[in-house]
Amino acid sequence: MEKDQVFMGEAVQAGWNSCSFGMEMETDELNCVGSCFLNPKWHNLMDQSDPFESALSSMVCSPAASNAGSTNFPASGDNTMMTDLIGKLGNICNTGDISPQSLIKPQNNNNNCSSNTSCYTSPLDSPPKLNLSMMGGNQILKHPSLVPVSVDPGFAERAARFSCFNGLNAQLGVTEAEFVQLTRVSTNQSVMVTGSQVHVPDSNKNTLQDGNSCSDKRNSRLSRCSSPENGDSKDESSISEQIPGVGSSIKAQNDANARKRKSMPRGKAKETPSPAAADAKIAEENDESTAKRSKQQNDSAKAENKENPKPPEPPKDYIHVRARRGQATDSHSLAERVRREKISERMKFLQDLVPGCNKVTGKALMLDEIINYVQSLQRQVEFLSMKLATVNPRMNANTEALLSKDMFRSRGSLPHSHYPMDSSALAFGLRYQPQQGLPMNNGISNDTQIQFSMNPANAALHKTQGLQLPPVDGISDANPQIGSFWGDDLQSIVQMGFGQNQPQSCQSKHS
Amino acid sequence: MNNPHHLNPTSLKSRFTTRFLRALTKIRAQKPISSSSPTEIFRRYRRIKVAADKSMAYSVRSRRIWSRAMLWKLRSRSYRRQDPCSGRRSGKTSQAIMKKSSNENTTTRREDGVGFVEEADELRQLVPGGETMNLCNLLDETAHYIKCLTTQVQVMKKIADFYSF
């Protein structure tokens, strides 16, 4: 069983690899992050044991299977003759081949398993050749279904690419060593670990290739796809466990520096022994986490992504800006986009404020318009203050009238709390002109005066309540009228006297 | 007459009008206009201008960056000149404002990719305290500043009309 698991894992991984390279036309699907809809597909395919081969062929695994089918035979024939490249290719192919078998009839693999496990656990130094020799011959021959699958038009391409990977694989001995440790840690699942381990170099190759980032996506999606497999058999559940780990590992290799960091979650994912259902969930969780991680790493792997025609779009739940197609997804450009949106929003707001800004197109011109407007406003203020400074001194009294009006208004609107001090202060300030106010006060009803005189403490409140309305037409809205009609102004002075000088005058009268 | 807009006590306009008229009264009360010599007029003009700015900034209070900057500028200038008509408040607030503006100075200025850097810099010269803002803040403050300036101009125009009929 363990061996089966191994094979499955490898098969799936091999499928991913091949998928990442051979099936680049699927980028549309890959771009949409929530590719959960692929899961049911896969699930159905897995459930149906009979059409499974066809399903595999149609699905991601098909290239791997084809690879295996075609290459394994020669590889098994002359093991020693194979170079490292071909050996690696054969290894991948083997895994691809074995996986369909294990799915369909796991008992077939029993023979191979013994040999294979040994191959995989030891093979860290030289995995490809052993695999080829041991596995290729037995299983592929047993499995007739692979023969039609092997006829794959895109195979030549893939084979070439795989061969390219081998060279890279040799360089990645360090990562393999890490995985060896992992395999030792878990004896039962050592097979699985080895499977993932075998993968990691593959993933390394992927990342080193151009379309690596796409491979991330595919891997994550495949992990989800594989999770439904768990319902079929235990073996496959173990595969699903591996898959997130593999995805993370691939991402880890996106950034060479982050390798160690990622190795930890990978090991975790593998070592979690879990029933099928739990596995599926774990796989998805891992998938999400890896996807986020991949997003973070996209920054570091920016250069690679630029080469990538269609960069992956990881789920960005926490950032509310989504990159549209063809837009960069690294955090810098996202932040830049957010900033630009903010700026354009404010510009729109300013456009409404500044007259004549609507006709202008272009932000620079709009800003020019805004600058002109601000300048003109500032000049207007200067001009007006100059005008106020040169106002005829004979209008001095009117200032007080105006002020009183304004004070009334403000006090009327804020009767109690706002300017308790103002009344006294103003009364103080205005005392020097009671001669204007007093004669006018004659027309004012005496009872109010009496009230004021009787209750000076409440005077302020009375003033505010009684005088709310008249001053309203004062400065703010009807100044031209007031200006033209001196009588109104006098009236205001009267009111002023009523409001402010009245208490004093009344008190003086009464006292 | 019953325009509720003018009755709104919390509106910026009423606050500004109140303050500005008070300041005007003070200025006139302190120095009754006697001479019409240009220097006298100019001094009066400066004072009125400062009063207008200050009352504007005070009515905005320290909610906005530009008003804080303007208040700080006015205060420092009034301290320097020992301007008697400047209503001085505690120096602590000015220091706080200074500190704040220095904090805003650290905000990153990355509008290189925007394409209107010169205009933005020009706008920075106009909006008080704009030197320390990034572009987003600058546009925000400019919008508010324009609103306040419009109000100021309206009120001052009315007052001037009232005086010089």
PDB file of C-alpha atoms in Angstrom, chain A residues 22-278:
ATOM      1  CA  GLY A  22       2.523  20.711 -21.603  1.00  0.00           C
ATOM      2  CA  MET A  23      -0.777  22.269 -20.787  1.00  0.00           C
ATOM      3  CA  GLU A  24      -0.031  25.889 -20.816  1.00  0.00           C
ATOM      4  CA  MET A  25      -3.086  26.544 -22.818  1.00  0.00           C
ATOM      5  CA  GLU A  26      -5.052  26.102 -19.668  1.00  0.00           C
ATOM      6  CA  THR A  27      -3.816  29.302 -18.202  1.00  0.00           C
ATOM      7  CA  ASP A  28      -7.254  30.773 -18.320  1.00  0.00           C
ATOM      8  CA  GLU A  29      -8.528  28.196 -15.972  1.00  0.00           C
ATOM      9  CA  LEU A  30      -5.445  28.467 -13.938  1.00  0.00           C
ATOM     10  CA  ASN A  31      -5.742  32.138 -13.564  1.00  0.00           C
ATOM     11  CA  CYS A  32      -8.997  31.969 -11.784  1.00  0.00           C
ATOM     12  CA  VAL A  33      -7.898  31.180  -8.324  1.00  0.00           C
ATOM     13  CA  GLY A  34     -11.024  29.594  -7.097  1.00  0.00           C
ATOM     14  CA  SER A  35     -10.622  26.613  -9.306  1.00  0.00           C
ATOM     15  CA  CYS A  36     -12.605  24.398  -7.058  1.00  0.00           C
ATOM     16  CA  PHE A  37     -14.866  23.538  -9.876  1.00  0.00           C
ATOM     17  CA  LEU A  38     -12.161  21.350 -11.163  1.00  0.00           C
ATOM     18  CA  ASN A  39     -12.436  19.169  -8.135  1.00  0.00           C
ATOM     19  CA  PRO A  40     -15.714  17.561  -8.996  1.00  0.00           C
ATOM     20  CA  LYS A  41     -14.387  16.814 -12.390  1.00  0.00           C
ATOM     21  CA  TRP A  42     -11.434  15.088 -11.007  1.00  0.00           C
ATOM     22  CA  HIS A  43     -13.502  13.372  -8.441  1.00  0.00           C
ATOM     23  CA  ASN A  44     -15.803  11.956 -10.995  1.00  0.00           C
ATOM     24  CA  LEU A  45     -12.929  10.813 -13.016  1.00  0.00           C
ATOM     25  CA  MET A  46     -11.394   9.095 -10.093  1.00  0.00           C
ATOM     26  CA  ASP A  47     -14.577   7.435  -9.074  1.00  0.00           C
ATOM     27  CA  GLN A  48     -15.084   5.868 -12.393  1.00  0.00           C
ATOM     28  CA  SER A  49     -12.493   3.227 -12.465  1.00  0.00           C
ATOM     29  CA  ASP A  50     -13.074   2.187 -16.037  1.00  0.00           C
ATOM     30  CA  PRO A  51     -12.780   5.492 -17.799  1.00  0.00           C
ATOM     31  CA  PHE A  52     -10.112   6.529 -15.436  1.00  0.00           C
ATOM     32  CA  GLU A  53      -7.355   6.104 -17.906  1.00  0.00           C
ATOM     33  CA  SER A  54      -9.081   8.225 -20.430  1.00  0.00           C
ATOM     34  CA  ALA A  55      -9.775  10.671 -17.729  1.00  0.00           C
ATOM     35  CA  LEU A  56      -6.190  10.753 -16.779  1.00  0.00           C
ATOM     36  CA  SER A  57      -5.201  11.180 -20.300  1.00  0.00           C
ATOM     37  CA  SER A  58      -7.542  14.075 -20.674  1.00  0.00           C
ATOM     38  CA  MET A  59      -6.584  15.495 -17.354  1.00  0.00           C
ATOM     39  CA  VAL A  60      -3.308  16.707 -16.189  1.00  0.00           C
ATOM     40  CA  CYS A  61      -1.786  13.341 -15.704  1.00  0.00           C
ATOM     41  CA  SER A  62      -2.114  12.413 -19.288  1.00  0.00           C
ATOM     42  CA  PRO A  63       1.141  13.912 -20.425  1.00  0.00           C
ATOM     43  CA  ALA A  64       2.960  12.228 -17.619  1.00  0.00           C
ATOM     44  CA  ALA A  65       1.432   8.938 -18.477  1.00  0.00           C
ATOM     45  CA  SER A  66       2.292   9.422 -22.074  1.00  0.00           C
ATOM     46  CA  ASN A  67       5.771  10.283 -21.145  1.00  0.00           C
ATOM     47  CA  ALA A  68       6.070   7.243 -19.022  1.00  0.00           C
ATOM     48  CA  GLY A  69       4.607   4.985 -21.571  1.00  0.00           C
ATOM     49  CA  SER A  70       6.841   6.079 -24.323  1.00  0.00           C
ATOM     50  CA  THR A  71      10.062   6.509 -22.475  1.00  0.00           C
ATOM     51  CA  ASN A  72       9.894   3.770 -19.983  1.00  0.00           C
ATOM     52  CA  PHE A  73      10.357   0.974 -22.359  1.00  0.00           C
ATOM     53  CA  PRO A  74      13.658   2.072 -23.692  1.00  0.00           C
ATOM     54  CA  ALA A  75      14.707   3.149 -20.256  1.00  0.00           C
ATOM     55  CA  SER A  76      14.001  -0.224 -18.782  1.00  0.00           C
ATOM     56  CA  GLY A  77      15.777  -1.829 -21.617  1.00  0.00           C
ATOM     57  CA  ASP A  78      19.104  -0.214 -21.009  1.00  0.00           C
ATOM     58  CA  ASN A  79      19.287   1.158 -17.544  1.00  0.00           C
ATOM     59  CA  THR A  80      22.976   1.640 -17.404  1.00  0.00           C
ATOM     60  CA  MET A  81      23.076   3.265 -20.747  1.00  0.00           C
ATOM     61  CA  MET A  82      20.728   5.977 -19.727  1.00  0.00           C
ATOM     62  CA  THR A  83      22.204   9.293 -18.967  1.00  0.00           C
ATOM     63  CA  ASP A  84      21.051  11.283 -16.003  1.00  0.00           C
ATOM     64  CA  LEU A  85      18.697  13.272 -18.082  1.00  0.00           C
ATOM     65  CA  ILE A  86      16.935  10.371 -19.591  1.00  0.00           C
ATOM     66  CA  GLY A  87      16.928   8.628 -16.277  1.00  0.00           C
ATOM     67  CA  LYS A  88      15.188  11.486 -14.676  1.00  0.00           C
ATOM     68  CA  LEU A  89      12.723  11.620 -17.442  1.00  0.00           C
ATOM     69  CA  GLY A  90      12.099   7.968 -17.081  1.00  0.00           C
ATOM     70  CA  ASN A  91      11.601   8.406 -13.401  1.00  0.00           C
ATOM     71  CA  ILE A  92       8.922  10.907 -13.911  1.00  0.00           C
ATOM     72  CA  CYS A  93       7.417   8.764 -16.523  1.00  0.00           C
ATOM     73  CA  ASN A  94       7.441   5.795 -14.270  1.00  0.00           C
ATOM     74  CA  THR A  95       5.561   7.573 -11.618  1.00  0.00           C
ATOM     75  CA  GLY A  96       3.053   8.675 -14.128  1.00  0.00           C
ATOM     76  CA  ASP A  97       2.584   5.144 -15.320  1.00  0.00           C
ATOM     77  CA  ILE A  98       2.291   3.579 -11.983  1.00  0.00           C
ATOM     78  CA  SER A  99      -0.276   5.896 -10.690  1.00  0.00           C
ATOM     79  CA  PRO A 100      -3.031   4.904 -13.045  1.00  0.00           C
ATOM     80  CA  GLN A 101      -2.317   1.307 -12.296  1.00  0.00           C
ATOM     81  CA  SER A 102      -2.486   1.776  -8.607  1.00  0.00           C
ATOM     82  CA  LEU A 103      -5.722   3.556  -8.945  1.00  0.00           C
ATOM     83  CA  ILE A 104      -7.284   0.955 -11.085  1.00  0.00           C
ATOM     84  CA  LYS A 105      -5.926  -2.134  -9.470  1.00  0.00           C
ATOM     85  CA  PRO A 106      -3.567  -1.666  -6.624  1.00  0.00           C
ATOM     86  CA  GLN A 107      -2.703  -5.322  -6.435  1.00  0.00           C
ATOM     87  CA  ASN A 108      -0.705  -5.030  -9.586  1.00  0.00           C
ATOM     88  CA  ASN A 109       1.834  -2.954  -7.914  1.00  0.00           C
ATOM     89  CA  ASN A 110       2.727  -5.398  -5.222  1.00  0.00           C
ATOM     90  CA  ASN A 111       5.656  -6.720  -7.081  1.00  0.00           C
ATOM     91  CA  ASN A 112       6.946  -3.390  -7.900  1.00  0.00           C
ATOM     92  CA  CYS A 113       6.373  -2.009  -4.533  1.00  0.00           C
ATOM     93  CA  SER A 114       9.104  -3.853  -2.815  1.00  0.00           C
ATOM     94  CA  SER A 115      11.615  -2.857  -5.340  1.00  0.00           C
ATOM     95  CA  ASN A 116      10.232   0.577  -5.770  1.00  0.00           C
ATOM     96  CA  THR A 117      10.230   1.452  -2.145  1.00  0.00           C
ATOM     97  CA  SER A 118      13.800   0.535  -1.887  1.00  0.00           C
ATOM     98  CA  CYS A 119      14.453   2.562  -4.907  1.00  0.00           C
ATOM     99  CA  TYR A 120      12.750   5.560  -3.611  1.00  0.00           C
ATOM    100  CA  THR A 121      14.026   5.610  -0.116  1.00  0.00           C
ATOM    101  CA  SER A 122      17.591   5.126  -1.132  1.00  0.00           C
ATOM    102  CA  PRO A 123      17.562   6.894  -4.399  1.00  0.00           C
ATOM    103  CA  LEU A 124      18.114  10.367  -3.210  1.00  0.00           C
ATOM    104  CA  ASP A 125      21.507  10.351  -4.698  1.00  0.00           C
ATOM    105  CA  SER A 126      20.545   8.625  -7.854  1.00  0.00           C
ATOM    106  CA  PRO A 127      16.846   8.211  -8.026  1.00  0.00           C
ATOM    107  CA  PRO A 128      16.187   8.176 -11.712  1.00  0.00           C
ATOM    108  CA  LYS A 129      18.049   5.160 -12.897  1.00  0.00           C
ATOM    109  CA  LEU A 130      16.894   2.814 -10.244  1.00  0.00           C
ATOM    110  CA  ASN A 131      13.378   3.792 -10.774  1.00  0.00           C
ATOM    111  CA  LEU A 132      13.610   3.226 -14.398  1.00  0.00           C
ATOM    112  CA  SER A 133      15.054  -0.173 -14.081  1.00  0.00           C
ATOM    113  CA  MET A 134      12.792  -1.445 -11.418  1.00  0.00           C
ATOM    114  CA  MET A 135       9.544   0.084 -12.268  1.00  0.00           C
ATOM    115  CA  GLY A 136       9.459   0.766 -15.885  1.00  0.00           C
ATOM    116  CA  GLY A 137       9.508  -2.717 -17.147  1.00  0.00           C
ATOM    117  CA  ASN A 138       7.051  -4.417 -14.873  1.00  0.00           C
ATOM    118  CA  GLN A 139       4.294  -2.042 -14.502  1.00  0.00           C
ATOM    119  CA  ILE A 140       4.087  -0.521 -17.851  1.00  0.00           C
ATOM    120  CA  LEU A 141       4.004  -3.821 -19.554  1.00  0.00           C
ATOM    121  CA  LYS A 142       1.311  -5.005 -17.258  1.00  0.00           C
ATOM    122  CA  HIS A 143      -0.748  -2.028 -17.945  1.00  0.00           C
ATOM    123  CA  PRO A 144      -2.175  -2.090 -21.404  1.00  0.00           C
ATOM    124  CA  SER A 145      -4.200   1.021 -21.016  1.00  0.00           C
ATOM    125  CA  LEU A 146      -1.155   3.148 -21.146  1.00  0.00           C
ATOM    126  CA  VAL A 147      -0.328   2.239 -24.628  1.00  0.00           C
ATOM    127  CA  PRO A 148      -2.994   4.370 -26.246  1.00  0.00           C
ATOM    128  CA  VAL A 149      -2.240   7.103 -23.820  1.00  0.00           C
ATOM    129  CA  SER A 150       1.353   7.046 -24.736  1.00  0.00           C
ATOM    130  CA  VAL A 151       0.544   8.365 -28.134  1.00  0.00           C
ATOM    131  CA  ASP A 152       0.637  11.989 -27.223  1.00  0.00           C
ATOM    132  CA  PRO A 153       1.450  14.629 -29.760  1.00  0.00           C
ATOM    133  CA  GLY A 154       2.928  17.003 -27.253  1.00  0.00           C
ATOM    134  CA  PHE A 155       5.171  14.385 -25.808  1.00  0.00           C
ATOM    135  CA  ALA A 156       8.307  15.267 -27.659  1.00  0.00           C
ATOM    136  CA  GLU A 157       8.218  18.735 -26.294  1.00  0.00           C
ATOM    137  CA  ARG A 158       7.720  17.576 -22.803  1.00  0.00           C
ATOM    138  CA  ALA A 159      10.422  15.038 -23.016  1.00  0.00           C
ATOM    139  CA  ALA A 160      12.812  17.695 -24.090  1.00  0.00           C
ATOM    140  CA  ARG A 161      11.826  19.859 -21.208  1.00  0.00           C
ATOM    141  CA  PHE A 162      12.122  17.078 -18.741  1.00  0.00           C
ATOM    142  CA  SER A 163      15.550  16.378 -19.953  1.00  0.00           C
ATOM    143  CA  CYS A 164      16.342  19.968 -19.258  1.00  0.00           C
ATOM    144  CA  PHE A 165      15.195  19.500 -15.742  1.00  0.00           C
ATOM    145  CA  ASN A 166      17.600  16.785 -15.024  1.00  0.00           C
ATOM    146  CA  GLY A 167      20.562  19.028 -15.159  1.00  0.00           C
ATOM    147  CA  LEU A 168      18.924  21.241 -12.678  1.00  0.00           C
ATOM    148  CA  ASN A 169      18.033  18.354 -10.521  1.00  0.00           C
ATOM    149  CA  ALA A 170      21.624  17.425 -10.013  1.00  0.00           C
ATOM    150  CA  GLN A 171      22.319  20.831  -8.608  1.00  0.00           C
ATOM    151  CA  LEU A 172      19.644  20.530  -6.015  1.00  0.00           C
ATOM    152  CA  GLY A 173      21.242  17.946  -3.857  1.00  0.00           C
ATOM    153  CA  VAL A 174      20.721  20.035  -0.781  1.00  0.00           C
ATOM    154  CA  THR A 175      17.009  19.981  -1.041  1.00  0.00           C
ATOM    155  CA  GLU A 176      17.074  16.292  -1.584  1.00  0.00           C
ATOM    156  CA  ALA A 177      19.107  15.838   1.534  1.00  0.00           C
ATOM    157  CA  GLU A 178      16.468  17.637   3.488  1.00  0.00           C
ATOM    158  CA  PHE A 179      13.896  15.350   2.165  1.00  0.00           C
ATOM    159  CA  VAL A 180      15.921  12.352   3.074  1.00  0.00           C
ATOM    160  CA  GLN A 181      15.724  13.442   6.628  1.00  0.00           C
ATOM    161  CA  LEU A 182      12.046  13.751   6.327  1.00  0.00           C
ATOM    162  CA  THR A 183      11.781  10.279   4.975  1.00  0.00           C
ATOM    163  CA  ARG A 184      13.737   8.888   7.849  1.00  0.00           C
ATOM    164  CA  VAL A 185      11.538  10.599  10.370  1.00  0.00           C
ATOM    165  CA  SER A 186       8.396   8.873   9.316  1.00  0.00           C
ATOM    166  CA  THR A 187       8.916   5.256   8.557  1.00  0.00           C
ATOM    167  CA  ASN A 188       5.406   4.452   7.562  1.00  0.00           C
ATOM    168  CA  GLN A 189       5.072   7.418   5.388  1.00  0.00           C
ATOM    169  CA  SER A 190       8.587   7.340   4.223  1.00  0.00           C
ATOM    170  CA  VAL A 191       7.301   6.216   0.941  1.00  0.00           C
ATOM    171  CA  MET A 192       5.117   9.195   0.679  1.00  0.00           C
ATOM    172  CA  VAL A 193       7.896  11.414   1.679  1.00  0.00           C
ATOM    173  CA  THR A 194      10.078   9.960  -0.905  1.00  0.00           C
ATOM    174  CA  GLY A 195       7.389  10.529  -3.389  1.00  0.00           C
ATOM    175  CA  SER A 196       7.269  14.136  -2.491  1.00  0.00           C
ATOM    176  CA  GLN A 197      10.982  14.164  -2.378  1.00  0.00           C
ATOM    177  CA  VAL A 198      11.214  12.868  -5.826  1.00  0.00           C
ATOM    178  CA  HIS A 199       8.923  15.558  -6.697  1.00  0.00           C
ATOM    179  CA  VAL A 200      10.764  18.385  -5.200  1.00  0.00           C
ATOM    180  CA  PRO A 201      13.513  18.252  -7.700  1.00  0.00           C
ATOM    181  CA  ASP A 202      10.884  18.161 -10.330  1.00  0.00           C
ATOM    182  CA  SER A 203       9.314  21.196  -8.908  1.00  0.00           C
ATOM    183  CA  ASN A 204      12.676  22.768  -8.784  1.00  0.00           C
ATOM    184  CA  LYS A 205      12.990  22.227 -12.411  1.00  0.00           C
ATOM    185  CA  ASN A 206       9.628  23.703 -12.919  1.00  0.00           C
ATOM    186  CA  THR A 207      10.433  26.801 -11.047  1.00  0.00           C
ATOM    187  CA  LEU A 208      13.591  27.206 -12.934  1.00  0.00           C
ATOM    188  CA  GLN A 209      11.718  27.043 -16.121  1.00  0.00           C
ATOM    189  CA  ASP A 210       9.870  29.945 -17.534  1.00  0.00           C
ATOM    190  CA  GLY A 211       6.387  28.927 -16.702  1.00  0.00           C
ATOM    191  CA  ASN A 212       7.103  28.103 -13.136  1.00  0.00           C
ATOM    192  CA  SER A 213       4.643  30.367 -11.474  1.00  0.00           C
ATOM    193  CA  CYS A 214       1.957  28.758 -13.501  1.00  0.00           C
ATOM    194  CA  SER A 215       3.037  25.463 -12.183  1.00  0.00           C
ATOM    195  CA  ASP A 216       2.359  26.728  -8.700  1.00  0.00           C
ATOM    196  CA  LYS A 217      -1.172  27.339  -9.563  1.00  0.00           C
ATOM    197  CA  ARG A 218      -1.598  24.047 -11.150  1.00  0.00           C
ATOM    198  CA  ASN A 219      -0.132  22.277  -8.252  1.00  0.00           C
ATOM    199  CA  SER A 220      -2.404  23.945  -5.818  1.00  0.00           C
ATOM    200  CA  ARG A 221      -5.336  23.185  -7.946  1.00  0.00           C
ATOM    201  CA  LEU A 222      -4.258  19.648  -8.354  1.00  0.00           C
ATOM    202  CA  SER A 223      -4.029  19.265  -4.664  1.00  0.00           C
ATOM    203  CA  ARG A 224      -7.616  20.195  -4.424  1.00  0.00           C
ATOM    204  CA  CYS A 225      -8.441  17.903  -7.226  1.00  0.00           C
ATOM    205  CA  SER A 226      -6.723  15.062  -5.617  1.00  0.00           C
ATOM    206  CA  SER A 227      -8.450  15.532  -2.323  1.00  0.00           C
ATOM    207  CA  PRO A 228     -11.662  13.964  -3.569  1.00  0.00           C
ATOM    208  CA  GLU A 229      -9.673  10.920  -4.393  1.00  0.00           C
ATOM    209  CA  ASN A 230      -9.562  10.183  -0.745  1.00  0.00           C
ATOM    210  CA  GLY A 231     -12.966   8.675  -0.925  1.00  0.00           C
ATOM    211  CA  ASP A 232     -11.637   5.944  -3.121  1.00  0.00           C
ATOM    212  CA  SER A 233      -8.859   4.481  -1.103  1.00  0.00           C
ATOM    213  CA  LYS A 234      -6.483   5.137   1.683  1.00  0.00           C
ATOM    214  CA  ASP A 235      -3.625   5.261  -0.673  1.00  0.00           C
ATOM    215  CA  GLU A 236      -4.954   8.194  -2.485  1.00  0.00           C
ATOM    216  CA  SER A 237      -5.615  10.033   0.696  1.00  0.00           C
ATOM    217  CA  SER A 238      -1.976   9.833   1.424  1.00  0.00           C
ATOM    218  CA  ILE A 239      -1.395  11.346  -1.928  1.00  0.00           C
ATOM    219  CA  SER A 240      -3.650  14.179  -1.136  1.00  0.00           C
ATOM    220  CA  GLU A 241      -1.626  14.770   1.941  1.00  0.00           C
ATOM    221  CA  GLN A 242       1.475  14.969  -0.059  1.00  0.00           C
ATOM    222  CA  ILE A 243       0.117  17.258  -2.588  1.00  0.00           C
ATOM    223  CA  PRO A 244      -0.079  20.411  -0.552  1.00  0.00           C
ATOM    224  CA  GLY A 245       3.358  19.726   0.634  1.00  0.00           C
ATOM    225  CA  VAL A 246       4.520  19.482  -2.879  1.00  0.00           C
ATOM    226  CA  GLY A 247       2.814  22.680  -3.781  1.00  0.00           C
ATOM    227  CA  SER A 248       4.493  24.412  -0.944  1.00  0.00           C
ATOM    228  CA  SER A 249       7.764  22.893  -1.899  1.00  0.00           C
ATOM    229  CA  ILE A 250       7.438  24.175  -5.377  1.00  0.00           C
ATOM    230  CA  LYS A 251       6.710  27.570  -4.071  1.00  0.00           C
ATOM    231  CA  ALA A 252       9.591  27.253  -1.783  1.00  0.00           C
ATOM    232  CA  GLN A 253      11.793  26.675  -4.713  1.00  0.00           C
ATOM    233  CA  ASN A 254      10.432  29.733  -6.352  1.00  0.00           C
ATOM    234  CA  ASP A 255      12.498  31.543  -3.872  1.00  0.00           C
ATOM    235  CA  ALA A 256      15.695  29.720  -3.305  1.00  0.00           C
ATOM    236  CA  ASN A 257      16.175  31.444   0.004  1.00  0.00           C
ATOM    237  CA  ALA A 258      12.857  30.399   1.382  1.00  0.00           C
ATOM    238  CA  ARG A 259      13.591  26.763   0.881  1.00  0.00           C
ATOM    239  CA  LYS A 260      14.093  25.895   4.485  1.00  0.00           C
ATOM    240  CA  ARG A 261      11.091  27.792   5.639  1.00  0.00           C
ATOM    241  CA  LYS A 262       8.866  25.969   3.274  1.00  0.00           C
ATOM    242  CA  SER A 263      10.264  22.607   4.039  1.00  0.00           C
ATOM    243  CA  MET A 264       8.685  22.702   7.442  1.00  0.00           C
ATOM    244  CA  PRO A 265       5.068  23.013   6.328  1.00  0.00           C
ATOM    245  CA  ARG A 266       5.794  20.427   3.729  1.00  0.00           C
ATOM    246  CA  GLY A 267       6.892  17.924   6.273  1.00  0.00           C
ATOM    247  CA  LYS A 268       3.879  18.724   8.341  1.00  0.00           C
ATOM    248  CA  ALA A 269       1.554  18.140   5.520  1.00  0.00           C
ATOM    249  CA  LYS A 270       3.076  14.805   4.788  1.00  0.00           C
ATOM    250  CA  GLU A 271       3.208  13.548   8.276  1.00  0.00           C
ATOM    251  CA  THR A 272      -0.316  14.296   9.195  1.00  0.00           C
ATOM    252  CA  PRO A 273      -1.952  10.909   9.249  1.00  0.00           C
ATOM    253  CA  SER A 274      -5.560  11.483   8.570  1.00  0.00           C
ATOM    254  CA  PRO A 275      -8.652   9.812   7.264  1.00  0.00           C
ATOM    255  CA  ALA A 276      -9.883  10.710   3.873  1.00  0.00           C
ATOM    256  CA  ALA A 277     -12.265  13.474   4.730  1.00  0.00           C
ATOM    257  CA  ALA A 278      -9.858  15.204   7.033  1.00  0.00           C
TER     258      ALA A 278
END
